Short mmCIF file of C-alpha atoms in Angstrom, two decimals:
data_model
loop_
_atom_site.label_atom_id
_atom_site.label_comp_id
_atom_site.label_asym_id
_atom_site.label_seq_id
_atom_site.Cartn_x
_atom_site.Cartn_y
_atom_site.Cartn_z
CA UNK W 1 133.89 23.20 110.60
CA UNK W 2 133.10 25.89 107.83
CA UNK W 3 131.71 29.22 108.21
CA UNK W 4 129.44 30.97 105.65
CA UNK W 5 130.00 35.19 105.70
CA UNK W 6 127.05 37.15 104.75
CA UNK W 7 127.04 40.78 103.74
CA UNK W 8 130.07 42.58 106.17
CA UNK W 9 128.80 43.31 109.95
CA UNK W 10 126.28 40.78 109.59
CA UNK W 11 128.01 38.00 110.89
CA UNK W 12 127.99 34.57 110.13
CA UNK W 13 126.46 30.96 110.14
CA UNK W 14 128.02 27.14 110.78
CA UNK W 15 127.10 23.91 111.73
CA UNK W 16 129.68 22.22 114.74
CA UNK W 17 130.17 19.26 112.79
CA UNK W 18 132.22 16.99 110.78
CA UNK W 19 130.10 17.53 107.51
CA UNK W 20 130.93 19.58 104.69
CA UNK W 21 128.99 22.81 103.71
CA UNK W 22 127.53 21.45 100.74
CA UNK W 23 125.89 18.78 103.39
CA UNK W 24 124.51 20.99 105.80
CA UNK W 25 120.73 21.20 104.43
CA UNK W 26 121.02 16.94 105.10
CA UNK W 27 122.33 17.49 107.69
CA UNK W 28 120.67 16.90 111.34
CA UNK W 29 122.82 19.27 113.42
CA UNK W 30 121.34 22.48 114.72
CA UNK W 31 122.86 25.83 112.65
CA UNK W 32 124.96 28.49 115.10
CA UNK W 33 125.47 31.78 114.24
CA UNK W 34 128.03 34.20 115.81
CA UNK W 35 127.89 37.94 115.31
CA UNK W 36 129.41 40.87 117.02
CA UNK W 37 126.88 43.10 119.65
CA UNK W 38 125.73 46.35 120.00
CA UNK W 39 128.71 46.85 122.70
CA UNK W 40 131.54 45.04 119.92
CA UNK W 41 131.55 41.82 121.33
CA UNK W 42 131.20 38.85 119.80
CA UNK W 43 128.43 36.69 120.49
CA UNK W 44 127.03 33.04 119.66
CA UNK W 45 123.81 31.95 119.37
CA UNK W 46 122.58 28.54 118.12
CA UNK W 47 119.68 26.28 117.93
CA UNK W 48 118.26 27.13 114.26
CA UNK W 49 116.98 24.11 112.74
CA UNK W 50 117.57 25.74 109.30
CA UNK W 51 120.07 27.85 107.15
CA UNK W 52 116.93 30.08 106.50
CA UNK W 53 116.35 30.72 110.22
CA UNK W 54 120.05 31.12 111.17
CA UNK W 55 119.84 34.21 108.33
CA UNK W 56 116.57 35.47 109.62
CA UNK W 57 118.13 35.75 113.07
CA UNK W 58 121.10 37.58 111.84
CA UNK W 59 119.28 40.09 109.67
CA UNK W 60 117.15 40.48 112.79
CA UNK W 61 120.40 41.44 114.72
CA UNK W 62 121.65 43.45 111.92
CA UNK W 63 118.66 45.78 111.43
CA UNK W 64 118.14 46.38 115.35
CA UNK W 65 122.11 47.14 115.70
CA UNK W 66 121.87 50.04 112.87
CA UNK W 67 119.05 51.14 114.45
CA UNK W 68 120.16 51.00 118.13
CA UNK W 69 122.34 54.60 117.90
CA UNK W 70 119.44 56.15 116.33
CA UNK W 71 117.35 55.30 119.22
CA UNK W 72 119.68 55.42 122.27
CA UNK W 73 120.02 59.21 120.61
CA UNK W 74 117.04 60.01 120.59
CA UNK W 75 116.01 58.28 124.22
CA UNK W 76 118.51 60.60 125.59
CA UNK W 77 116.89 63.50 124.04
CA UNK W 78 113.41 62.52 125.42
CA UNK W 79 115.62 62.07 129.03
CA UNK W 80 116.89 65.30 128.79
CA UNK W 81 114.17 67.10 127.30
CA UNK W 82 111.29 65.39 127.88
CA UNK W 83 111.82 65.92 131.86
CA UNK W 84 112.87 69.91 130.94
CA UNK W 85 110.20 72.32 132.58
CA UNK W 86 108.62 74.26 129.88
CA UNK W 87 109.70 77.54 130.75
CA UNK W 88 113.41 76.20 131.00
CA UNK W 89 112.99 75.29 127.00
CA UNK W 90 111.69 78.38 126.59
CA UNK W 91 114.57 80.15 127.67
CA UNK W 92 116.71 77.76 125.20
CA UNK W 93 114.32 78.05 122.23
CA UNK W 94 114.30 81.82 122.82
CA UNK W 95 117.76 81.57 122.90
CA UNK W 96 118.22 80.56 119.22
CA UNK W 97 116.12 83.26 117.57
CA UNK W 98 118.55 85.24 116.19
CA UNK W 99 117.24 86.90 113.68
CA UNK W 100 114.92 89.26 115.20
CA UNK W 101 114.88 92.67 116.08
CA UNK W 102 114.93 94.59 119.19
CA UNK W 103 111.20 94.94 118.86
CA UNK W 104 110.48 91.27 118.35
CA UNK W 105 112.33 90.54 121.25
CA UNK W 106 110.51 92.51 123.71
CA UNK W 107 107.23 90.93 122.24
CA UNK W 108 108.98 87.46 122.51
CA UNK W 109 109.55 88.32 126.25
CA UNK W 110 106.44 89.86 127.23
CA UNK W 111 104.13 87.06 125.70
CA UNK W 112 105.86 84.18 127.92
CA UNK W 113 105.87 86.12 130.83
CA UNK W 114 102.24 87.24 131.30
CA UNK W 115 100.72 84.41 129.82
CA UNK W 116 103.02 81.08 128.65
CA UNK W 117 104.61 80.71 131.87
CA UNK W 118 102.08 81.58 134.43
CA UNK W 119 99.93 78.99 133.19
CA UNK W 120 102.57 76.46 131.82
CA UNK W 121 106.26 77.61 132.84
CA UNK W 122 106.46 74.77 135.28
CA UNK W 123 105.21 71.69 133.01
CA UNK W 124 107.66 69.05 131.95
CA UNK W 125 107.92 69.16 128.10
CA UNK W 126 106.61 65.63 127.82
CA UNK W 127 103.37 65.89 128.93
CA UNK W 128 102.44 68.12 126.46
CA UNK W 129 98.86 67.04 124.57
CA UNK W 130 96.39 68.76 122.57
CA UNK W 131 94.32 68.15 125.25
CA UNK W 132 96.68 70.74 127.32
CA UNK W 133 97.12 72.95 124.17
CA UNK W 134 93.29 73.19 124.14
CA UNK W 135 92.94 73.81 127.87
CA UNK W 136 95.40 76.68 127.81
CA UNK W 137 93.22 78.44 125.33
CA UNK W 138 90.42 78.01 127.22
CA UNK W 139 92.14 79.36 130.29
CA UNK W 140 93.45 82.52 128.37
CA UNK W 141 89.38 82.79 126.96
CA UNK W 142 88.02 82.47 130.83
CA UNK W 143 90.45 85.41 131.87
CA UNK W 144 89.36 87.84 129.33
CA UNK W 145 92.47 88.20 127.24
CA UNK W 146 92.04 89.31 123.51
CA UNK W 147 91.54 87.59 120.64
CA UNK W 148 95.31 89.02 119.52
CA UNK W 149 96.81 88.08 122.37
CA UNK W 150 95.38 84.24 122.08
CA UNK W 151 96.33 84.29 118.78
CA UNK W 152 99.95 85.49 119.51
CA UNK W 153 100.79 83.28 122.72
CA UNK W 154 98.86 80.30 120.85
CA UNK W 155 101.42 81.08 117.70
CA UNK W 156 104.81 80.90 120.42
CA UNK W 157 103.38 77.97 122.12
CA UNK W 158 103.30 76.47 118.96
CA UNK W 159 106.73 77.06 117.44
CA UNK W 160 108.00 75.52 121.16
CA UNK W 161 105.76 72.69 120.72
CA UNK W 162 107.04 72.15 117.23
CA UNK W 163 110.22 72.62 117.90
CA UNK W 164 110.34 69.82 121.13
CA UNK W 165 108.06 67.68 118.27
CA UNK W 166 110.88 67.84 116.01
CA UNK W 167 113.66 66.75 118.80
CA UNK W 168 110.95 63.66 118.75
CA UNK W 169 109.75 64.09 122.40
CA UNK W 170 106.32 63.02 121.38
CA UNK W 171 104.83 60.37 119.32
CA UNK W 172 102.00 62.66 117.80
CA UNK W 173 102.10 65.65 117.44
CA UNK W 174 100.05 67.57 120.61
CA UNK W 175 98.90 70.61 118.05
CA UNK W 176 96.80 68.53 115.73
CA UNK W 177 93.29 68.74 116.47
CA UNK W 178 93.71 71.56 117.94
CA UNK W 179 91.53 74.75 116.70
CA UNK W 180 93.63 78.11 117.05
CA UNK W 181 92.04 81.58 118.38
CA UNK W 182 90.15 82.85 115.82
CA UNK W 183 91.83 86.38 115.11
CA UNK W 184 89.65 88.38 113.03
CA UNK W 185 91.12 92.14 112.86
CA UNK W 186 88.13 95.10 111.95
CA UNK W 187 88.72 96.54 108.84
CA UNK W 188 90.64 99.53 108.63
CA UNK W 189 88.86 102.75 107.84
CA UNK W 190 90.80 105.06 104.96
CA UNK W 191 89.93 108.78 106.13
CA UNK W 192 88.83 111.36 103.08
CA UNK W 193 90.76 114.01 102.05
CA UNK W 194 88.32 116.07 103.89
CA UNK W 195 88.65 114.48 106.95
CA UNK W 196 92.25 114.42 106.92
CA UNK W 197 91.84 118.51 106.58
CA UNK W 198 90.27 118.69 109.69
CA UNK W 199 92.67 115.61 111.55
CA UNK W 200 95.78 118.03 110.17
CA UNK W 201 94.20 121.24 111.70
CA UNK W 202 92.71 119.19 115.01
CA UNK W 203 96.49 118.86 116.39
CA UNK W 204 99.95 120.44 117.05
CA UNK W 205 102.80 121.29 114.76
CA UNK W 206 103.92 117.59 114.78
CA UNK W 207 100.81 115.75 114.54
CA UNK W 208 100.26 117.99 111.18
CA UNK W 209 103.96 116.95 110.32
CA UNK W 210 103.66 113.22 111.07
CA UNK W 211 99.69 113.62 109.25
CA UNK W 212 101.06 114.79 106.02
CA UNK W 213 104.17 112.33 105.72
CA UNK W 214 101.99 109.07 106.54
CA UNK W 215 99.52 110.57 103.82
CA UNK W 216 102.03 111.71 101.30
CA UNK W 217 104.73 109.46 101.35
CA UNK W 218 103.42 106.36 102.75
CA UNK W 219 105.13 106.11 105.88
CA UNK W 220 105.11 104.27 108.73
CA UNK W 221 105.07 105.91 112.14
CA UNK W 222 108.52 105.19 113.43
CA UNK W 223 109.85 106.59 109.88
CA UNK W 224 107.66 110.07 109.78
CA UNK W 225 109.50 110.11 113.57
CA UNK W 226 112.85 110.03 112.07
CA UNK W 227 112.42 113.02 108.96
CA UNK W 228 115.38 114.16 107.82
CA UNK W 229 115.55 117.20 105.65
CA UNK W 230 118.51 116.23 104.18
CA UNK W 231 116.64 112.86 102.65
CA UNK W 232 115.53 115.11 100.03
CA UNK W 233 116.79 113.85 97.53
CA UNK W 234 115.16 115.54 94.56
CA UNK W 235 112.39 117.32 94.05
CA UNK W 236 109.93 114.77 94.52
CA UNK W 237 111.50 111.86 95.96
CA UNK W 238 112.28 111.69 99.43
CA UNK W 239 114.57 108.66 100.79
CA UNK W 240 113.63 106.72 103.95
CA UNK W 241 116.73 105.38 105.49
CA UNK W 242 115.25 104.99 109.13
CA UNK W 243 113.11 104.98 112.06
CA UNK W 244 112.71 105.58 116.06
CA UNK W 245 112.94 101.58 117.03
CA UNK W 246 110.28 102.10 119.90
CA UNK W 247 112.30 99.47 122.48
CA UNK W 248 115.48 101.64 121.92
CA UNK W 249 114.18 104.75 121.42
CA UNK W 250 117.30 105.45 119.47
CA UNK W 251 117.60 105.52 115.12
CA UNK W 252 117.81 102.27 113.45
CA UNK W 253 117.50 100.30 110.19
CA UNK W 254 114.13 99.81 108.66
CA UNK W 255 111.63 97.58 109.18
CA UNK W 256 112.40 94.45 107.16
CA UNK W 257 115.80 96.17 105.91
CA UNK W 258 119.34 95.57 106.44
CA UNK W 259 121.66 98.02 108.22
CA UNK W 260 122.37 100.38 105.40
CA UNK W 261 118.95 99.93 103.16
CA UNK W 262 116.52 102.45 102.22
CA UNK W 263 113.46 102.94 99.99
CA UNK W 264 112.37 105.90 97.81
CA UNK W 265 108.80 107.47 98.10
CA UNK W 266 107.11 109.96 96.23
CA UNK W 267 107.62 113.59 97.49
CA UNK W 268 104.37 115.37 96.75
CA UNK W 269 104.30 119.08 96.63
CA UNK W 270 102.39 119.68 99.99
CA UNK W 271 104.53 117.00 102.06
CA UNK W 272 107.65 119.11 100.90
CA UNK W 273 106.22 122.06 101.40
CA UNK W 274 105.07 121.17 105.37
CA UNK W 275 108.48 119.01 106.24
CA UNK W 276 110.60 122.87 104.96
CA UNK W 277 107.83 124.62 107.02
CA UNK W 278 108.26 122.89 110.06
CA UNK W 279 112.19 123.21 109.56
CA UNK W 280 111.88 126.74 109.32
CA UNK W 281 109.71 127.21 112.56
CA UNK W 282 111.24 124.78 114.52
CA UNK W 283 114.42 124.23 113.12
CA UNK W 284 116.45 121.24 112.91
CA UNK W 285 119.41 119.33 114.94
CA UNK W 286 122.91 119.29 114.04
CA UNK W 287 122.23 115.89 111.83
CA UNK W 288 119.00 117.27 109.98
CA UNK W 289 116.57 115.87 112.19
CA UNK W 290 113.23 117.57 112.71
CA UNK W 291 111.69 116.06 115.14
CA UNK W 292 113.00 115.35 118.69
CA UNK W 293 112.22 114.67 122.28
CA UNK W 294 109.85 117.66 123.86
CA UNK W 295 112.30 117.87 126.65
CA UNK W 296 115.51 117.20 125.21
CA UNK W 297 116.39 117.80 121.50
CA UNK W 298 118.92 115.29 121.92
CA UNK W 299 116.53 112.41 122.23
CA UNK W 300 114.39 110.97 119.79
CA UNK W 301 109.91 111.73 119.47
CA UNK W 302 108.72 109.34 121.70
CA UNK W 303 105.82 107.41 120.52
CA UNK W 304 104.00 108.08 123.41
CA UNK W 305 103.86 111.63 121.87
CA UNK W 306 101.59 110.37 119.11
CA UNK W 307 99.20 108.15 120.58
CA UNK W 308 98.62 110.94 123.85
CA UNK W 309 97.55 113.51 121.22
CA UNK W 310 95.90 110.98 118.69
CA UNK W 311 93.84 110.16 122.11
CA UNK W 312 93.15 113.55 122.98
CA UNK W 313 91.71 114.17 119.17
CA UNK W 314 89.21 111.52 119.80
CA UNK W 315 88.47 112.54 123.66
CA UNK W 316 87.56 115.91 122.34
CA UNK W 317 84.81 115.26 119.65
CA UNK W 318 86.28 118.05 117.51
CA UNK W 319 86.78 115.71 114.77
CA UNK W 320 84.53 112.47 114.29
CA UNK W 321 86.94 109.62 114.32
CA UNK W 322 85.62 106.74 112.99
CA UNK W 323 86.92 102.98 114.48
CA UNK W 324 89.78 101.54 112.97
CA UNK W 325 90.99 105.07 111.02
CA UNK W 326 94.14 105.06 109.91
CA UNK W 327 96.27 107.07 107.50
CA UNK W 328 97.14 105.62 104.18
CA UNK W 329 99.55 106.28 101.29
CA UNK W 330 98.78 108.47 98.62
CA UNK W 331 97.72 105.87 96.89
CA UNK W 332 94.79 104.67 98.69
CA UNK W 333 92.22 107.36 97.56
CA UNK W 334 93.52 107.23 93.81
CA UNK W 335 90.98 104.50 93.16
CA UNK W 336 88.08 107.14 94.30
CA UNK W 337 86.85 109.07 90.89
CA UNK W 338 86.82 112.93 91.88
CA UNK W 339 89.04 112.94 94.88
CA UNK W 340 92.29 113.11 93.31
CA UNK W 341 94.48 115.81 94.04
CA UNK W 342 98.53 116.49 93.39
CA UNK W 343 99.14 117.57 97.15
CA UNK W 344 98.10 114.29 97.86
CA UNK W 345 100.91 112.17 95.40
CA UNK W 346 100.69 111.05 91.51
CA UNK W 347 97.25 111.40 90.31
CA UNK W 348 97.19 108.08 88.38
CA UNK W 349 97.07 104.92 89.94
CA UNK W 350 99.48 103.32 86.93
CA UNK W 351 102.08 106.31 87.89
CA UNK W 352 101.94 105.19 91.62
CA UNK W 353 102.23 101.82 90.61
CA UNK W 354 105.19 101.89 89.01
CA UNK W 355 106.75 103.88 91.04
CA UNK W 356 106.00 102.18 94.29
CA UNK W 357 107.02 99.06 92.39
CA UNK W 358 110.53 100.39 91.73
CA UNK W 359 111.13 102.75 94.31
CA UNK W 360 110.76 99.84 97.29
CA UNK W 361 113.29 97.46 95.70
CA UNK W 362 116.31 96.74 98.32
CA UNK W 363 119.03 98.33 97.31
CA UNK W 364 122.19 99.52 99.33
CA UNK W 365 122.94 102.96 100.46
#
């Protein structure tokens, strides 16, 4: 009895018989093959009436053998998963995003817990559809909730869907067909220079402050909450290195910077002129900062600070605030024949341009 070896781990093929190989497509006996199982062991099968079937079967072996860790692996992540309560993998997936900042965080945890996991927390991950995708968006529509709050809690439901999709919990994926909140922000109203006159006179000291470093050198509230008069760095150029992180309430890096990073903005003459004023009046901290908790210098402006008076302004009808204001960069009203003016930043648009351009490359401190 001979044995004929096919390509290593297949196996092989015989005939239990007196004849000789070269006989065995004459031959009446029935082929066997023997092969080794998932488990290691060797097993025998025959009955094959021909050399083409034995091969067929062993193939057929072969393929479902280098196949069979792939899918015990991934049955054991649909037994372990697949039975996990949603908020559960929430917790996990939350777990893994590294990356983000204090301020992301606190957003990451306040969209599960006022509207992922009272309507889904205690779901098992595979009986996730877009049929329940849908649904929740309907729920969140029938309770009133905002069109940027669907669209945010639709947008995390979706990177935990996709991420459970990926581990291969479900067949299809439950977000296709699915048709996302339609988020469609007003758009945002750039005040006149006039206007933003009588918004700089309508408030306090740091309202006038904040007013005049938004407007002059493009900053972002956090930043203009964190001047420093020693980020003077010439004439005309003042360095942002930081902000008030809102969650902390402490100093930290910039938005979308590294530990360390800054950017350099255009100084114009009035936003030096009102950031010495204010240090002169009010004075400044042991570190250079001008701005500081109303109770306690040692603490940072709250934000609250901001938006109280900024809601006052509009209570009072002193000024006309029109929806959706907000206060640009120099740069905004340079595309406005007639309304240029130096307090205001570079007067042309190429000048602020290039600057900008270079100014807000990364670089290290």
């Amino acid at each position: 009895m001979a044995n004929k070896t096919l390509a290593r781990g297949m196996g092989t093929f015989f005939k239990d018989c007196q004849h000789s190989s070269t006989r065995w497509p004459k031959c009446p006996h029935e082929y066997t093959i023997r092969y080794r199982n998932a488990a290691g062991k060797q097993s025998e099968e025959s009955g094959f009436a021909t050399q083409d079937k034995a091969i067929e079967r062993l193939t057929e072996v072969y393929t479902a053998k280098k196949a069979a860790p792939r899918s015990q692996t991934k049955a054991a992540r649909i037994e372990k998963y697949g039975q996990m309560r949603f908020e559960e993998y929430a917790a996990g997936w939350k777990a893994a995003q590294r990356d983000l900042s204090e301020s992301s965080l606190r957003h990451l945890n306040s969209l599960p817990e006022h509207h992922l996991f009272p309507a889904l927390g205690s779901r098992r991950m595979s009986t996730f559809d877009h049929k329940v995708v849908d649904g929740f968006i309907q729920a969140m529509e029938r309770q009133g909730a905002g069109l940027a709050t669907q669209s945010n809690a639709f947008d995390k439901l979706k990177s935990i869907i996709l991420d459970a999709h990926r581990l291969g919990l479900y067949d299809e994926n439950p977000l296709e067909g699915v048709k996302p909140p339609q988020y469609d922000p007003k758009r945002a109203v750039i005040p006149s220079p006039e206007k933003l006159q009588e918004i700089r006179a309508a408030g306090d000291d740091d309202l006038l402050l904040i007013t005049d470093l938004m407007s002059g050198c493009g900053m972002r509230n956090g930043e203009a909450a964190a001047v420093n008069i020693n980020n003077i760095v010439a004439d005309d150029v003042y360095r942002i290195t930081e902000q008030v992180n809102q969650t902390t309430k402490k100093y930290g890096r910039l938005k979308h910077r590294r530990v360390g990073e800054y950017r350099d903005t255009p100084l114009p003459a009035r936003t030096k002129e009102t950031i010495l004023w204010y240090a002169e009046k009010h004075g400044t901290n042991s570190d250079g900062y001008l701005m500081h908790h109303p109770r306690d210098a040692n603490q940072t402006y709250p934000a609250h600070s901001l938006s109280n008076q900024w809601a006052r302004i509009k209570a009072s009808g002193d000024v006309e605030i029109p929806e959706g204001l907000v206060i640009p960069p120099p740069h905004a009203w340079l595309d406005r024949p007639g309304r240029q003016d130096a307090q205001y930043g570079p007067r042309r648009l190429n000048a602020t341009h290039r600057f900008f351009s270079s100014a807000s490359k990364r670089v290290k401190a």
